Amino acid sequence: MIGAVLTAVALKVLGLSGDSGPDPAGAPSGSASSAPFAVTARLEDEAGCTALPRRVSSPGDRAELVAGGDVNAVIRRNQGARAGELNVGITLEGGPGSLTITSIDIRPTSPRPAAPLSGTLLCEPGAGGESKIRLFADMDAAEPVFRAGKDSTQRYFRDKVITLGPGEQVNLSATFLAGHGSREFGLLIRYVRNGKEATLPVPAPRGGRYAVTGYAARYGAVYAGSPDGGYRLLDDPRPCRWVPESQGC
């Protein structure tokens, strides 16, 4: 079960901001300087795990993990994805005129989820927070959409819109949940201004990408983080500490 919950939580090691190709959400209908409102996204994960597609083999990368160095850089270089859930905060800030946001589309880069990333698992402790607007989306679906509740079938933007007045700020926070596979995606805002429809993509945090993956049954390597920032290689290649029920540990 892969789902998405817009919930506010603070980010730390995510590194889903790995270098990637063109924004999967597509190009904006106008340049950034001419956009009628501003949109920014930030990664807000403090707790949880990040999976990499391959086992970390570079001596430099392993040294960064053990010493608690630039772990985000290791994740970016290895194209990691948040495991289980990805928390993203989105801030909308109005420009000189009012407008109505009619939807925020989720644009997966593949028709179906791929297999969970199973190379290396990096896990750290932390905590989360509250969100102003909460949305949910089933990322297992071929065309995922935001819904009104975690177990709801009601599409959020079917009956609701977000109004953005001049200079007004609206904060959303997204927790994308992954249960069975891995998915990269983009976010595209649809809005109406002065009676005209247009779109604007939500740039990925740190100029990277949006990606989330379910947990694999076992990994090439599993590292557990500590309060001092360093990571310790575990003997057990399974993610039992974090998902004992789903992995049958």
Short mmCIF file of C-alpha atoms in Angstrom, two decimals:
data_model
loop_
_atom_site.label_atom_id
_atom_site.label_comp_id
_atom_site.label_asym_id
_atom_site.label_seq_id
_atom_site.Cartn_x
_atom_site.Cartn_y
_atom_site.Cartn_z
CA MET A 1 0.00 0.00 0.00
CA ILE A 2 1.53 3.27 -1.06
CA GLY A 3 -0.22 6.43 0.00
CA ALA A 4 0.50 10.08 0.61
CA VAL A 5 -0.46 12.24 3.56
CA LEU A 6 0.15 16.03 3.54
CA THR A 7 1.50 16.40 7.18
CA ALA A 8 4.08 18.85 8.56
CA VAL A 9 7.31 17.30 9.87
CA ALA A 10 10.92 18.61 9.76
CA LEU A 11 13.52 17.15 7.32
CA LYS A 12 16.94 16.07 7.98
CA VAL A 13 18.76 13.35 6.15
CA LEU A 14 16.38 12.72 3.31
CA GLY A 15 18.54 13.61 0.39
CA LEU A 16 15.81 12.84 -2.07
CA SER A 17 17.40 15.93 -3.44
CA GLY A 18 19.70 13.87 -5.64
CA ASP A 19 20.72 15.22 -9.03
CA SER A 20 18.10 14.33 -11.58
CA GLY A 21 16.92 15.11 -15.08
CA PRO A 22 14.15 17.47 -16.14
CA ASP A 23 11.36 18.17 -13.67
CA PRO A 24 8.85 15.31 -14.11
CA ALA A 25 6.02 17.73 -13.45
CA GLY A 26 6.75 19.53 -16.71
CA ALA A 27 7.67 23.10 -17.53
CA PRO A 28 5.71 26.03 -16.07
CA SER A 29 3.25 27.90 -18.27
CA GLY A 30 5.26 31.08 -17.57
CA SER A 31 8.75 31.95 -16.45
CA ALA A 32 9.57 32.10 -12.71
CA SER A 33 9.84 35.90 -12.87
CA SER A 34 6.37 36.22 -14.40
CA ALA A 35 4.63 33.67 -12.13
CA PRO A 36 1.66 35.25 -10.28
CA PHE A 37 2.57 33.49 -7.03
CA ALA A 38 5.57 31.78 -5.44
CA VAL A 39 5.82 28.12 -4.52
CA THR A 40 8.61 26.47 -2.56
CA ALA A 41 9.06 22.96 -1.23
CA ARG A 42 11.20 21.71 1.61
CA LEU A 43 12.03 18.23 2.85
CA GLU A 44 10.83 17.79 6.42
CA ASP A 45 11.91 14.32 7.49
CA GLU A 46 13.58 14.04 10.87
CA ALA A 47 12.96 10.40 11.55
CA GLY A 48 12.93 7.25 9.54
CA CYS A 49 14.97 5.62 6.81
CA THR A 50 16.36 6.31 3.35
CA ALA A 51 17.06 3.51 0.85
CA LEU A 52 19.69 3.50 -1.89
CA PRO A 53 19.51 1.37 -5.05
CA ARG A 54 22.99 -0.09 -4.52
CA ARG A 55 25.18 -1.09 -1.60
CA VAL A 56 27.48 1.79 -0.65
CA SER A 57 30.90 0.70 -1.90
CA SER A 58 32.92 3.92 -2.17
CA PRO A 59 35.44 4.26 0.70
CA GLY A 60 34.63 7.98 0.79
CA ASP A 61 30.89 7.36 1.12
CA ARG A 62 31.40 4.74 3.84
CA ALA A 63 33.66 7.13 5.73
CA GLU A 64 31.02 9.87 5.55
CA LEU A 65 28.42 7.51 7.01
CA VAL A 66 30.54 6.21 9.86
CA ALA A 67 31.85 9.65 10.80
CA GLY A 68 28.46 11.33 10.46
CA GLY A 69 29.75 13.67 7.76
CA ASP A 70 27.74 14.90 4.79
CA VAL A 71 25.26 12.02 4.71
CA ASN A 72 22.94 14.06 2.48
CA ALA A 73 25.67 14.18 -0.16
CA VAL A 74 26.04 10.40 0.03
CA ILE A 75 22.31 10.01 -0.51
CA ARG A 76 22.29 12.47 -3.41
CA ARG A 77 25.22 10.77 -5.15
CA ASN A 78 23.55 7.38 -4.80
CA GLN A 79 20.04 8.52 -5.84
CA GLY A 80 18.39 7.56 -2.56
CA ALA A 81 14.66 7.62 -1.82
CA ARG A 82 12.88 7.97 1.49
CA ALA A 83 11.68 4.59 2.76
CA GLY A 84 8.15 4.12 4.01
CA GLU A 85 7.23 7.79 3.90
CA LEU A 86 8.44 11.08 2.48
CA ASN A 87 7.52 14.35 4.21
CA VAL A 88 7.48 17.48 2.06
CA GLY A 89 6.39 20.94 3.15
CA ILE A 90 4.94 23.23 0.46
CA THR A 91 4.52 26.97 0.89
CA LEU A 92 2.37 29.05 -1.45
CA GLU A 93 2.77 32.83 -1.35
CA GLY A 94 0.39 35.10 -3.19
CA GLY A 95 1.48 37.81 -5.61
CA PRO A 96 -0.23 41.10 -6.43
CA GLY A 97 -3.58 39.56 -7.37
CA SER A 98 -5.96 36.89 -6.05
CA LEU A 99 -6.18 33.47 -7.66
CA THR A 100 -7.65 30.02 -7.05
CA ILE A 101 -5.65 26.81 -6.97
CA THR A 102 -7.91 24.11 -8.36
CA SER A 103 -5.63 21.11 -7.90
CA ILE A 104 -2.14 19.84 -7.22
CA ASP A 105 -1.41 16.99 -9.61
CA ILE A 106 0.94 14.11 -8.86
CA ARG A 107 2.93 13.15 -11.96
CA PRO A 108 4.72 9.79 -11.63
CA THR A 109 7.59 9.25 -14.07
CA SER A 110 6.55 5.61 -14.59
CA PRO A 111 3.13 3.98 -15.11
CA ARG A 112 3.63 1.64 -12.14
CA PRO A 113 5.92 1.50 -9.10
CA ALA A 114 9.25 -0.30 -9.56
CA ALA A 115 10.65 -2.80 -7.06
CA PRO A 116 11.69 -1.33 -3.68
CA LEU A 117 15.25 -0.03 -3.52
CA SER A 118 17.31 -2.68 -1.71
CA GLY A 119 20.96 -1.69 -1.93
CA THR A 120 21.59 0.18 1.34
CA LEU A 121 19.24 1.30 4.12
CA LEU A 122 20.11 4.32 6.30
CA CYS A 123 17.90 4.88 9.36
CA GLU A 124 17.88 7.68 11.94
CA PRO A 125 15.62 8.77 14.84
CA GLY A 126 13.45 11.92 15.03
CA ALA A 127 9.97 13.39 15.41
CA GLY A 128 7.24 15.09 13.40
CA GLY A 129 4.67 17.87 13.63
CA GLU A 130 1.30 19.16 12.46
CA SER A 131 0.09 20.47 9.10
CA LYS A 132 -2.40 23.18 8.16
CA ILE A 133 -3.83 21.28 5.20
CA ARG A 134 -3.67 17.49 5.02
CA LEU A 135 -4.04 15.51 1.81
CA PHE A 136 -3.64 11.81 1.03
CA ALA A 137 -2.79 9.97 -2.20
CA ASP A 138 -2.53 6.31 -3.19
CA MET A 139 0.81 6.05 -4.98
CA ASP A 140 0.03 2.46 -6.00
CA ALA A 141 -2.52 3.78 -8.46
CA ALA A 142 -1.57 4.34 -12.09
CA GLU A 143 -2.78 7.93 -11.74
CA PRO A 144 -2.53 8.88 -8.04
CA VAL A 145 -4.54 11.87 -6.80
CA PHE A 146 -4.85 13.64 -3.46
CA ARG A 147 -7.75 12.50 -1.31
CA ALA A 148 -9.58 13.97 1.68
CA GLY A 149 -8.39 11.35 4.17
CA LYS A 150 -5.97 8.47 4.55
CA ASP A 151 -8.72 5.88 4.07
CA SER A 152 -11.01 8.10 2.03
CA THR A 153 -12.02 7.60 -1.59
CA GLN A 154 -13.10 11.24 -1.94
CA ARG A 155 -10.79 13.31 -4.15
CA TYR A 156 -9.75 16.41 -2.24
CA PHE A 157 -9.83 18.82 -5.18
CA ARG A 158 -13.14 17.53 -6.49
CA ASP A 159 -15.06 19.64 -3.96
CA LYS A 160 -12.40 21.98 -2.60
CA VAL A 161 -10.00 24.63 -3.87
CA ILE A 162 -7.31 26.77 -2.26
CA THR A 163 -7.75 30.53 -2.55
CA LEU A 164 -4.61 32.64 -2.44
CA GLY A 165 -4.97 36.37 -1.86
CA PRO A 166 -2.36 39.09 -2.48
CA GLY A 167 0.62 38.45 -0.22
CA GLU A 168 -1.21 35.60 1.54
CA GLN A 169 0.78 32.53 2.59
CA VAL A 170 -0.65 29.01 2.68
CA ASN A 171 1.36 26.12 4.12
CA LEU A 172 0.85 22.48 3.25
CA SER A 173 2.89 19.47 4.28
CA ALA A 174 2.99 16.13 2.47
CA THR A 175 3.81 12.67 3.71
CA PHE A 176 4.00 10.29 0.76
CA LEU A 177 3.69 6.71 1.98
CA ALA A 178 5.26 3.77 0.14
CA GLY A 179 4.41 0.18 0.94
CA HIS A 180 5.30 -2.11 -1.97
CA GLY A 181 7.38 -0.33 -4.60
CA SER A 182 9.46 2.72 -5.47
CA ARG A 183 8.24 5.78 -7.35
CA GLU A 184 9.67 9.03 -8.61
CA PHE A 185 7.19 11.80 -9.35
CA GLY A 186 6.59 15.50 -9.86
CA LEU A 187 3.97 17.94 -8.54
CA LEU A 188 2.06 20.36 -10.76
CA ILE A 189 -0.23 23.12 -9.48
CA ARG A 190 -3.29 24.04 -11.55
CA TYR A 191 -4.79 27.46 -10.89
CA VAL A 192 -7.20 30.04 -12.26
CA ARG A 193 -6.33 33.75 -12.37
CA ASN A 194 -8.51 36.40 -13.97
CA GLY A 195 -10.64 33.67 -15.47
CA LYS A 196 -7.70 31.98 -17.20
CA GLU A 197 -6.35 28.51 -16.37
CA ALA A 198 -2.60 27.91 -16.04
CA THR A 199 -0.11 25.58 -14.39
CA LEU A 200 3.05 25.90 -12.31
CA PRO A 201 5.33 23.01 -11.26
CA VAL A 202 6.46 22.63 -7.64
CA PRO A 203 10.27 22.57 -7.80
CA ALA A 204 11.77 19.65 -5.90
CA PRO A 205 13.55 20.62 -2.67
CA ARG A 206 17.22 21.48 -3.10
CA GLY A 207 16.85 21.27 -6.85
CA GLY A 208 16.57 17.50 -6.67
CA ARG A 209 13.70 15.06 -7.17
CA TYR A 210 10.64 13.62 -5.46
CA ALA A 211 11.01 9.89 -4.78
CA VAL A 212 9.78 7.38 -2.23
CA THR A 213 10.22 3.61 -1.86
CA GLY A 214 8.72 0.77 0.12
CA TYR A 215 10.96 -1.33 2.35
CA ALA A 216 12.73 -4.32 0.80
CA ALA A 217 12.80 -7.68 2.61
CA ARG A 218 16.58 -7.37 3.00
CA TYR A 219 19.39 -5.07 1.91
CA GLY A 220 22.98 -5.24 0.81
CA ALA A 221 23.75 -3.19 3.93
CA VAL A 222 21.79 -1.58 6.77
CA TYR A 223 23.15 1.37 8.76
CA ALA A 224 21.58 2.74 11.95
CA GLY A 225 22.13 6.36 12.91
CA SER A 226 23.09 7.61 16.36
CA PRO A 227 22.50 10.94 18.16
CA ASP A 228 26.09 12.03 17.45
CA GLY A 229 25.39 11.87 13.71
CA GLY A 230 27.40 8.77 12.83
CA TYR A 231 26.00 5.58 11.30
CA ARG A 232 26.79 2.02 12.38
CA LEU A 233 26.70 -0.96 10.01
CA LEU A 234 24.33 -3.63 11.35
CA ASP A 235 24.79 -7.38 11.03
CA ASP A 236 21.12 -8.01 10.17
CA PRO A 237 20.38 -7.07 6.51
CA ARG A 238 16.64 -6.85 7.24
CA PRO A 239 14.77 -3.66 8.27
CA CYS A 240 13.19 -5.44 11.26
CA ARG A 241 13.71 -2.58 13.70
CA TRP A 242 11.59 -0.27 11.59
CA VAL A 243 9.01 -2.54 9.93
CA PRO A 244 8.81 -5.81 11.92
CA GLU A 245 5.19 -6.54 11.03
CA SER A 246 5.32 -6.01 7.29
CA GLN A 247 8.65 -7.81 6.86
CA GLY A 248 7.83 -10.80 9.04
CA CYS A 249 10.80 -10.33 11.38
#
